[in-house]
mmCIF file of C-alpha atoms in Angstrom:
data_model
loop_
_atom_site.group_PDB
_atom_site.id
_atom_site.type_symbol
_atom_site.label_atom_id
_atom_site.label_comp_id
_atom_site.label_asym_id
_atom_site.label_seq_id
_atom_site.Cartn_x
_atom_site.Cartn_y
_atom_site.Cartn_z
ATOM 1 C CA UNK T 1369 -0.932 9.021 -26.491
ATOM 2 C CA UNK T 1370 0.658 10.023 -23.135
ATOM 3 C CA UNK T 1371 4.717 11.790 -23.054
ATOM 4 C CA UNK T 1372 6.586 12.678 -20.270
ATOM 5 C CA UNK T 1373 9.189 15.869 -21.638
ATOM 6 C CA UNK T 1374 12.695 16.204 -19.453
ATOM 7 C CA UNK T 1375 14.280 18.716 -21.095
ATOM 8 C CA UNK T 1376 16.771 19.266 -19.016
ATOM 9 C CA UNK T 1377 19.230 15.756 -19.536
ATOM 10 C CA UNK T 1378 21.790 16.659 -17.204
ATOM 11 C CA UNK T 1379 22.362 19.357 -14.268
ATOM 12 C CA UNK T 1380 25.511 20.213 -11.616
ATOM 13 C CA UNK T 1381 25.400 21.801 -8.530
ATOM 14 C CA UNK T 1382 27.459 22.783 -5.714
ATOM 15 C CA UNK T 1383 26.566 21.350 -2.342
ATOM 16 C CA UNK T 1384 23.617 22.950 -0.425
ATOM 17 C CA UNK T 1385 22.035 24.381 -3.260
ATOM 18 C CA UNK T 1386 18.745 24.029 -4.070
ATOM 19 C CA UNK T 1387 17.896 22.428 -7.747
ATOM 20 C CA UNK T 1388 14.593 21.960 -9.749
ATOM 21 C CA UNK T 1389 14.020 19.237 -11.516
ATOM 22 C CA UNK T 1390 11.545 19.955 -14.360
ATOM 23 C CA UNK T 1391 8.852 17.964 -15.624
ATOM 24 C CA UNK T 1392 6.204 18.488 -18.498
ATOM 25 C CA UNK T 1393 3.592 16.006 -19.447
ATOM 26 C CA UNK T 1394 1.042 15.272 -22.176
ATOM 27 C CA UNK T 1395 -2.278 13.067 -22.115
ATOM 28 C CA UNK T 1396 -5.810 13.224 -23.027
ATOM 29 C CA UNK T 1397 -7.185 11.282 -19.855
ATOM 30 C CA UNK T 1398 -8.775 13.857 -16.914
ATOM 31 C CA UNK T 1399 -7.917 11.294 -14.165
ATOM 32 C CA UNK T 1400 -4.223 10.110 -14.215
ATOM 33 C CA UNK T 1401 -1.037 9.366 -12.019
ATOM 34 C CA UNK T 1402 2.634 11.227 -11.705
ATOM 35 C CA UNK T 1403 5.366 9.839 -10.184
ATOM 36 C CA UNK T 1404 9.336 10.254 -9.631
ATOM 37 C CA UNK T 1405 11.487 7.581 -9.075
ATOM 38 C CA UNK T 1406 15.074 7.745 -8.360
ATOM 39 C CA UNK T 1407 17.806 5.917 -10.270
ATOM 40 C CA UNK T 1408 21.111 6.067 -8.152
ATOM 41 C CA UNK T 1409 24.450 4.453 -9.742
ATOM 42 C CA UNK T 1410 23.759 1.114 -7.909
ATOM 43 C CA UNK T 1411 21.043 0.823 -10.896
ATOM 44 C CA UNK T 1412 17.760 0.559 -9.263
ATOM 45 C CA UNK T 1413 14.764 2.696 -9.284
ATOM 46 C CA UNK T 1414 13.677 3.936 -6.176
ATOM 47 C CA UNK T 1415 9.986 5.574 -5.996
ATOM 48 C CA UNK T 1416 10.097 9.105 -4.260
ATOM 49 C CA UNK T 1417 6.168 10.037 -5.139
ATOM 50 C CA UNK T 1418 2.945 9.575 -6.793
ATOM 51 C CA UNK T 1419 0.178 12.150 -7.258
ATOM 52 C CA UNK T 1420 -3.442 11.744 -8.496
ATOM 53 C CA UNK T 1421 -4.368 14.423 -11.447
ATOM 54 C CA UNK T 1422 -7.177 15.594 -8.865
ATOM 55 C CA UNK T 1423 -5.072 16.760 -6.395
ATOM 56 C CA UNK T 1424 -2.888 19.553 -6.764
ATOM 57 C CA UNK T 1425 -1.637 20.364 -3.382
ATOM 58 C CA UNK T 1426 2.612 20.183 -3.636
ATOM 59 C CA UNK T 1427 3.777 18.215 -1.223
ATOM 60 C CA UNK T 1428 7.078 18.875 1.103
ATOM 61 C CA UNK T 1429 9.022 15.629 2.351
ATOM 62 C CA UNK T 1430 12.139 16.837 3.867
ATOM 63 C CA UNK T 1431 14.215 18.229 1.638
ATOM 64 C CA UNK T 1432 12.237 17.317 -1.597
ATOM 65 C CA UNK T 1433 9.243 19.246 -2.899
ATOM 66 C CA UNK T 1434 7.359 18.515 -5.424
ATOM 67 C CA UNK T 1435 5.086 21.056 -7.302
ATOM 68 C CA UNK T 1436 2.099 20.066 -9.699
ATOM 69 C CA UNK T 1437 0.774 22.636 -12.092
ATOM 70 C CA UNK T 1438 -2.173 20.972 -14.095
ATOM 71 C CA UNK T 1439 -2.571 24.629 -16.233
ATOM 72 C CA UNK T 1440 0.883 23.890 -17.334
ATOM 73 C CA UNK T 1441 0.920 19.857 -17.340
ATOM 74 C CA UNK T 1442 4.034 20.483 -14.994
ATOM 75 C CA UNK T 1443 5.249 18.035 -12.318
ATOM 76 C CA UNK T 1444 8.123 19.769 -10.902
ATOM 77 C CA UNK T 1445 10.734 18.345 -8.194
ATOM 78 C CA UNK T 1446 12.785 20.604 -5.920
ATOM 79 C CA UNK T 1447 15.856 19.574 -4.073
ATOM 80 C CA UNK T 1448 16.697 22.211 -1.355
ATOM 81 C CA UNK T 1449 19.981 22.012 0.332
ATOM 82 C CA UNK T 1450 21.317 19.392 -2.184
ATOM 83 C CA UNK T 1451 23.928 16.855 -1.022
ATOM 84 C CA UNK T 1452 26.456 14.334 -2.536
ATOM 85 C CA UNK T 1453 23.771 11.542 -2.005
ATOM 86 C CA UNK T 1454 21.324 13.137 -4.037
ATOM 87 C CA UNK T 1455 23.286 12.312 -6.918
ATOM 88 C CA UNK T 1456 21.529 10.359 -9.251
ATOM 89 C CA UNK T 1457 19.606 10.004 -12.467
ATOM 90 C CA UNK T 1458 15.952 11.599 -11.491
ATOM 91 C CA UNK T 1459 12.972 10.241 -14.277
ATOM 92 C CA UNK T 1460 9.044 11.464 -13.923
ATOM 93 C CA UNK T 1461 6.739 9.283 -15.094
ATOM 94 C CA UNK T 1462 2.712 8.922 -15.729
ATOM 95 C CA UNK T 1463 0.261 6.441 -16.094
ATOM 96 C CA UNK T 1464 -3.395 6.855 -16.809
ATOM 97 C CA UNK T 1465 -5.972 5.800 -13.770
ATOM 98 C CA UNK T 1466 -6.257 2.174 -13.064
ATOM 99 C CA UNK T 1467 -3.612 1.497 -15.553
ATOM 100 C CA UNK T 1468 -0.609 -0.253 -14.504
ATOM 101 C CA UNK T 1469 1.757 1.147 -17.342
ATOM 102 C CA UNK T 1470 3.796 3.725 -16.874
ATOM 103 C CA UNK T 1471 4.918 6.014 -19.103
ATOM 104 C CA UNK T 1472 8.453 7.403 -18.622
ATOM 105 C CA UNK T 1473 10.897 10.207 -19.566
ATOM 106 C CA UNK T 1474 14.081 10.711 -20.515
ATOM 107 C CA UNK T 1475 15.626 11.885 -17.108
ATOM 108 C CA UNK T 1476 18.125 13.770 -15.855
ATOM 109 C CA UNK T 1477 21.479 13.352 -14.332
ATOM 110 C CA UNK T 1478 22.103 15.203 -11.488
ATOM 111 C CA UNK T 1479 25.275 15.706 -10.031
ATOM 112 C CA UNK T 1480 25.892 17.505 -6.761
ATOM 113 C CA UNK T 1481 29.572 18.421 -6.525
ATOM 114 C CA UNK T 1482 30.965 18.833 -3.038
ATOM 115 C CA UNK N 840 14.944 -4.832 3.747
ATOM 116 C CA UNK N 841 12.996 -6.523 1.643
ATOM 117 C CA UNK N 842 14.012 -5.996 -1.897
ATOM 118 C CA UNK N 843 13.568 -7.453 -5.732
ATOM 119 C CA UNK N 844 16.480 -9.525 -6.470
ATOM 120 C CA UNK N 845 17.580 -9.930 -9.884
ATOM 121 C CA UNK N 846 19.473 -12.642 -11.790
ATOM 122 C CA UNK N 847 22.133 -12.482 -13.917
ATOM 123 C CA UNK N 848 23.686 -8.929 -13.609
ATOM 124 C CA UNK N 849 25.123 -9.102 -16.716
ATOM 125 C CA UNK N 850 24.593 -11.837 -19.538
ATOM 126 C CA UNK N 851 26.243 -11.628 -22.879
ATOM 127 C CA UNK N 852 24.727 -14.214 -25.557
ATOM 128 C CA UNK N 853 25.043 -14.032 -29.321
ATOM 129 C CA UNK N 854 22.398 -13.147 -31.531
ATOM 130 C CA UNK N 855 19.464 -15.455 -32.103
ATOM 131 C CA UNK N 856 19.970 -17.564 -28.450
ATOM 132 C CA UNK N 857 17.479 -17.822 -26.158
ATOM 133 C CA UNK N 858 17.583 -15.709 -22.782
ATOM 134 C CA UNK N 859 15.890 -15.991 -19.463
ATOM 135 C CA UNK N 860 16.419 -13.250 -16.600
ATOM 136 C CA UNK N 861 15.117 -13.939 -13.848
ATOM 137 C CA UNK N 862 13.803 -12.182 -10.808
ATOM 138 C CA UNK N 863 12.412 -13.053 -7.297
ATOM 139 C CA UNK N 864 10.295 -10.352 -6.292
ATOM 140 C CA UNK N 865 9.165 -9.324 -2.745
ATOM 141 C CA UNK N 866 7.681 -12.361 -1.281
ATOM 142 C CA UNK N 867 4.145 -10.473 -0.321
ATOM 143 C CA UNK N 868 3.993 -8.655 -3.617
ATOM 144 C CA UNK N 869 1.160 -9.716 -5.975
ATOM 145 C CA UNK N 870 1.499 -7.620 -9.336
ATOM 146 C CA UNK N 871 5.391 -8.034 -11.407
ATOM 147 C CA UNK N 872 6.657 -5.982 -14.172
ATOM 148 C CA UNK N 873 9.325 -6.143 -16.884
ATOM 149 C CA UNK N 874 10.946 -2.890 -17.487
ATOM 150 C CA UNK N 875 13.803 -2.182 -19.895
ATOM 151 C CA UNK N 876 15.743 0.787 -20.646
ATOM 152 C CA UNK N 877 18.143 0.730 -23.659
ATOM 153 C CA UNK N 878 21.160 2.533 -22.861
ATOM 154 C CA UNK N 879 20.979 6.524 -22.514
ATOM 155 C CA UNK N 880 17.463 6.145 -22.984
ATOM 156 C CA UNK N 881 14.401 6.061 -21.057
ATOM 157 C CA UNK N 882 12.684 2.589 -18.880
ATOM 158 C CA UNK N 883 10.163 1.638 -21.241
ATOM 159 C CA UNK N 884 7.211 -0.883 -20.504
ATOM 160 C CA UNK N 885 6.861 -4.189 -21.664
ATOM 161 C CA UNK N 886 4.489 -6.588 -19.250
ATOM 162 C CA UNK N 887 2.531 -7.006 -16.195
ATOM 163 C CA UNK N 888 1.459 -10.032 -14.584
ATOM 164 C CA UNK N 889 -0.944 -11.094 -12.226
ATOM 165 C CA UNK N 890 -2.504 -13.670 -10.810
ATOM 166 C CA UNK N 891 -0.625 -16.437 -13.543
ATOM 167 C CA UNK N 892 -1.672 -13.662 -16.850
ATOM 168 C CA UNK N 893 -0.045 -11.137 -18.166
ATOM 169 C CA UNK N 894 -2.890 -7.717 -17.730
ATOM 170 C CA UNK N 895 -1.042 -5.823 -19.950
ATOM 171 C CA UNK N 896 1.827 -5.644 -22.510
ATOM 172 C CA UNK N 897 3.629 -2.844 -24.361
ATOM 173 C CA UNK N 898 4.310 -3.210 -28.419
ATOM 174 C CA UNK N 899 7.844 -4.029 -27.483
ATOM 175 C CA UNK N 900 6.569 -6.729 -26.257
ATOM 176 C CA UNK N 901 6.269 -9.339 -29.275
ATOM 177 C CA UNK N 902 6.070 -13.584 -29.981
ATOM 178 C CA UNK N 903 9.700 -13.176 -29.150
ATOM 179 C CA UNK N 904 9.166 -12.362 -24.982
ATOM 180 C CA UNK N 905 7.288 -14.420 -23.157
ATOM 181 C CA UNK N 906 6.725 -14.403 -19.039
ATOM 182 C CA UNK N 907 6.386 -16.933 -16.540
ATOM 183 C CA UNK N 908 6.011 -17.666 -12.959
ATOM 184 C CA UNK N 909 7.140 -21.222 -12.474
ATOM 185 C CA UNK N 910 7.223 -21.984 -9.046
ATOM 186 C CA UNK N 911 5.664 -19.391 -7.143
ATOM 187 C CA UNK N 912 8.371 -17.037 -5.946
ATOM 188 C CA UNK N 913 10.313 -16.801 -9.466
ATOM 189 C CA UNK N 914 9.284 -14.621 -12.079
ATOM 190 C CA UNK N 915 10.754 -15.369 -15.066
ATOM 191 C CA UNK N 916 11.569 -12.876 -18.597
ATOM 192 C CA UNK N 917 12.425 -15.329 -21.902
ATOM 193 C CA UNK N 918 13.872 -14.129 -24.939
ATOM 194 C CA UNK N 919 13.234 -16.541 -27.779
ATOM 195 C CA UNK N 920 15.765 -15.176 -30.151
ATOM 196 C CA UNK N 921 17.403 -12.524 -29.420
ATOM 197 C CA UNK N 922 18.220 -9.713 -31.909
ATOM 198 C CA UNK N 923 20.619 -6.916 -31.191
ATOM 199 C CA UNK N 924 18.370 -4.352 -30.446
ATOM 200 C CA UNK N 925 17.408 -6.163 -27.498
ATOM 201 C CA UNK N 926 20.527 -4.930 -25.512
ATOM 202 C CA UNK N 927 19.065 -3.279 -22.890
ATOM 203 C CA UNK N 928 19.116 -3.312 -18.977
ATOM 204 C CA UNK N 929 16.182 -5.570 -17.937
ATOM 205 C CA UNK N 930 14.410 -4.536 -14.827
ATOM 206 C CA UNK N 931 11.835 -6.888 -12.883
ATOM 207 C CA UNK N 932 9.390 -5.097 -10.566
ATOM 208 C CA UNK N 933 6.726 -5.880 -7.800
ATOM 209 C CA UNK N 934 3.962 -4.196 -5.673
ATOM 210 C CA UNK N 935 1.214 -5.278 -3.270
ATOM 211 C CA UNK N 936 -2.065 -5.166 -4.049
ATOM 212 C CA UNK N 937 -2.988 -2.905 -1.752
ATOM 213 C CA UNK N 938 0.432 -0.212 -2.699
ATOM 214 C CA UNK N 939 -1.078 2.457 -5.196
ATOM 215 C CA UNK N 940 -0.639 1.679 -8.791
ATOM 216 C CA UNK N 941 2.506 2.666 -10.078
ATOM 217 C CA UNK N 942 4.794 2.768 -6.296
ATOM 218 C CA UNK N 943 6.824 -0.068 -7.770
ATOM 219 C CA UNK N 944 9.794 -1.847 -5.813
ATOM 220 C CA UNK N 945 12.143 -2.430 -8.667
ATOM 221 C CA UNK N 946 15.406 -4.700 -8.546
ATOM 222 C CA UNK N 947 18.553 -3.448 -9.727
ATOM 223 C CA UNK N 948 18.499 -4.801 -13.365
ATOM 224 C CA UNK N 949 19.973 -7.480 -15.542
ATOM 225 C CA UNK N 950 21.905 -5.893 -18.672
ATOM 226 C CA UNK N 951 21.781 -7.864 -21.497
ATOM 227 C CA UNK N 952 24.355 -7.336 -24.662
ATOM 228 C CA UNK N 953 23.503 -9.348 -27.736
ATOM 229 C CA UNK N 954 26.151 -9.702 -29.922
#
């Protein structure tokens, strides 16, 4: 069975700081997909990034990181400089290779506060 | 900007009516998804279709849901009878075949409340 773990269900921060997201995952497949996806209050999802389980290189877009940790089944997502915008409901999510399922978590609410 | 349009935003029924939300995905997009996310918690699965057959459906998804594409740019959710437990925000979804699996364009949801 796969599980995506958000522990954290809500954060606030002040404008410009930086905020981590975490992420914790749990599956028996070697090969397998992570994502993030965006929920803003207009109610849409909104993909922000997918990584394969065999590559483990964090990847920088802007102000969003993201940093995978396969020892720790961590998918973590850094906002640096946070702004108003960024305000949003922020879910991981996984789905095993060639599968078209994904597997969700519970998210969490950020709130920057200006 | 192309985008997944969903129809109705909000649709309030009574318990054991029939529903159908509908969705018109992005009009080069091959694979469509049904999404739902009961409120507070998280999007769960519950279909994807392609090529006129569903490939794959979650336990959720039972006799009661069915899925259609009718005329070629419609894709269609049905609720036979709907119980209360299936209040919930509905969301359709769409990618090309050649997007990777899982970087889904997803509309902005139709919430249903059964009564």
């Amino acid at each position: 069975a796969q599980k995506v773990t958000q522990a954290q269900t809500e954060i606030s921060v002040v404008e410009k700081e930086d905020v981590t997201l975490d992420c914790v995952y749990e599956t028996r497949d070697t090969t397998y997909y992570l994502f993030w996806y965006k929920q803003p209050p207009s109610g849409e999802l909104v993909f922000l990034i997918r990584r394969n389980s065999f590559d483990e290189q964090n990847e920088i877009s802007g102000r969003y990181s993201w940093n995978f940790q396969k020892s720790t089944s961590s998918f973590n997502f850094t906002i640096t400089a946070s702004q108003v915008v960024d305000s949003a409901v922020y879910f991981c999510a996984l789905a095993r290779f060639g599968n078209e399922k994904l597997t969700f978590g519970t998210g969490t609410r950020l709130t920057i506060i200006p | 900007e192309p985008e997944v349009t969903q129809t109705p935003s909000h649709q309030v029924t009574q318990m054991g009516q029939e529903v159908i939300l509908r969705c018109v995905p992005i009009s080069n997009h091959l694979y469509f998804y049904w999404y739902r996310q009961i409120l507070g918690q998280k999007v769960e699965f519950l279909v994807s279709f392609y090529n006129n057959e569903i490939s794959e459906k979650s336990e959720i998804f039972d006799d009661q849901f069915s899925v259609e594409r009718p005329d070629g740019s419609n894709f269609t959710l049905k609720i036979r009878s709907t119980k209360l437990e299936d209040s919930a925000m509905y969301f359709c979804a769409s990618r090309t075949s050649g997007a990777n699996t899982g970087e889904l364009f997803f509309g902005e949801g139709s919430r249903l409340t059964v009564l």
